Coordinates of C-alpha atoms in Angstrom, one line a residue:
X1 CA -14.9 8.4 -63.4
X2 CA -16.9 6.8 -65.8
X3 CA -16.6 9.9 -68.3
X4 CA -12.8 9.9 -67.9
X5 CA -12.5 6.2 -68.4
X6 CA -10.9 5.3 -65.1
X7 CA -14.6 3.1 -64.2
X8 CA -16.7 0.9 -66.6
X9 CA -20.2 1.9 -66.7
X10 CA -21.0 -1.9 -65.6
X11 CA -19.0 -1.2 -62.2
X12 CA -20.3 2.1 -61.5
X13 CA -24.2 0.9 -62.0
X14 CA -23.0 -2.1 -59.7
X15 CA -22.0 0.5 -57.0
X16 CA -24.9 2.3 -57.2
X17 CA -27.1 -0.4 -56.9
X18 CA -25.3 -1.6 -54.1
X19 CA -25.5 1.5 -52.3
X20 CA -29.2 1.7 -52.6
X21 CA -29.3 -1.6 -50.8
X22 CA -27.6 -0.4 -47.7
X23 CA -29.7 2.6 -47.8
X24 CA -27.1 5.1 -49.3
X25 CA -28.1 7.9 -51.3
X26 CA -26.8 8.3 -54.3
X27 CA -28.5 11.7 -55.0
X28 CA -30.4 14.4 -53.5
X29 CA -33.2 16.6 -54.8
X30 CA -31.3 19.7 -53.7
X31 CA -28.1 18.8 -55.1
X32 CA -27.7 20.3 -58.8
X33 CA -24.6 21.1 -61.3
X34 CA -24.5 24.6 -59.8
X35 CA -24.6 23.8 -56.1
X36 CA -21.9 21.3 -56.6
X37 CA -19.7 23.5 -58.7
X38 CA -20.3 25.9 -55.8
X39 CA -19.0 23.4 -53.6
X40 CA -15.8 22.6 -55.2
X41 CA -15.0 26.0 -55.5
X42 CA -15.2 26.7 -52.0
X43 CA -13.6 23.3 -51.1
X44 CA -10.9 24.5 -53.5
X45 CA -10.1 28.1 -51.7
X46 CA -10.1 26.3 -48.5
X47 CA -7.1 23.6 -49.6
X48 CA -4.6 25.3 -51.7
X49 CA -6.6 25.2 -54.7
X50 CA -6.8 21.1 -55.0
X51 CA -9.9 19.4 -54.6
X52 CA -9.5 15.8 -54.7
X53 CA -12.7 14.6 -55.5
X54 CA -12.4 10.9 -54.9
X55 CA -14.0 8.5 -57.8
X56 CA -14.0 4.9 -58.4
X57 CA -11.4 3.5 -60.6
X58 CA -12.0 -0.6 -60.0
X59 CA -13.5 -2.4 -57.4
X60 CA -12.0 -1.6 -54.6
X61 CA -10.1 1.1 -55.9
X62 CA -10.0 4.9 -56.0
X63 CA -8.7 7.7 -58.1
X64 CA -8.6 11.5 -57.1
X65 CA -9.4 14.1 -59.3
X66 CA -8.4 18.0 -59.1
X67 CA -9.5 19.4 -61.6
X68 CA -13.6 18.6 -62.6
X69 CA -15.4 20.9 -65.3
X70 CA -18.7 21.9 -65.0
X71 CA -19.8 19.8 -67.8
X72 CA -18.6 16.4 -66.4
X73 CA -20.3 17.7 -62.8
X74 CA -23.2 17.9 -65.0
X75 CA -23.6 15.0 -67.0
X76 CA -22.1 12.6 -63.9
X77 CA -25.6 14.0 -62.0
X78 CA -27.5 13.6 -65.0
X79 CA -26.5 10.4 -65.6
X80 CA -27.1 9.4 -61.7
X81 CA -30.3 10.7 -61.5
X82 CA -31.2 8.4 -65.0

């Protein structure tokens, strides 16, 4: 979201701050650019081809996304994980 300008940085560090203080994770150590891609692929075969990834685009409010690179995949976990 944050990468495709539909979040400020400020809101999505907000959000994940906040979810670490009702105890949700916000990352795992299994979870890597690969597995997700993975994921999406196989999420994508079994819905037509669309993935709707859901991502914040304002407090309170939600975009989807179909189509997600690699690349952003990557840096969104790198930049979680920082």
């Amino acid at each position: 979201a944050v990468g495709r300008n539909l979040c400020d940085a400020s809101l999505m560090s907000r959000l994940i701050r906040l979810y670490g203080k009702i105890g949700l994770p916000t990352t795992h150590p299994l979870l890597s650019p690969l597995l997700m891609e993975r994921a999406l692929v196989e999420t994508r075969a079994h819905r037509g081809g669309v993935t709707n990834l859901v991502v914040p685009a304002g407090l309170g409010v939600a975009n989807f996304l179909q189509d997600v690179s690699y690349d952003e995949i990557t840096l969104a976990l790198r930049s979680m994980a920082a």
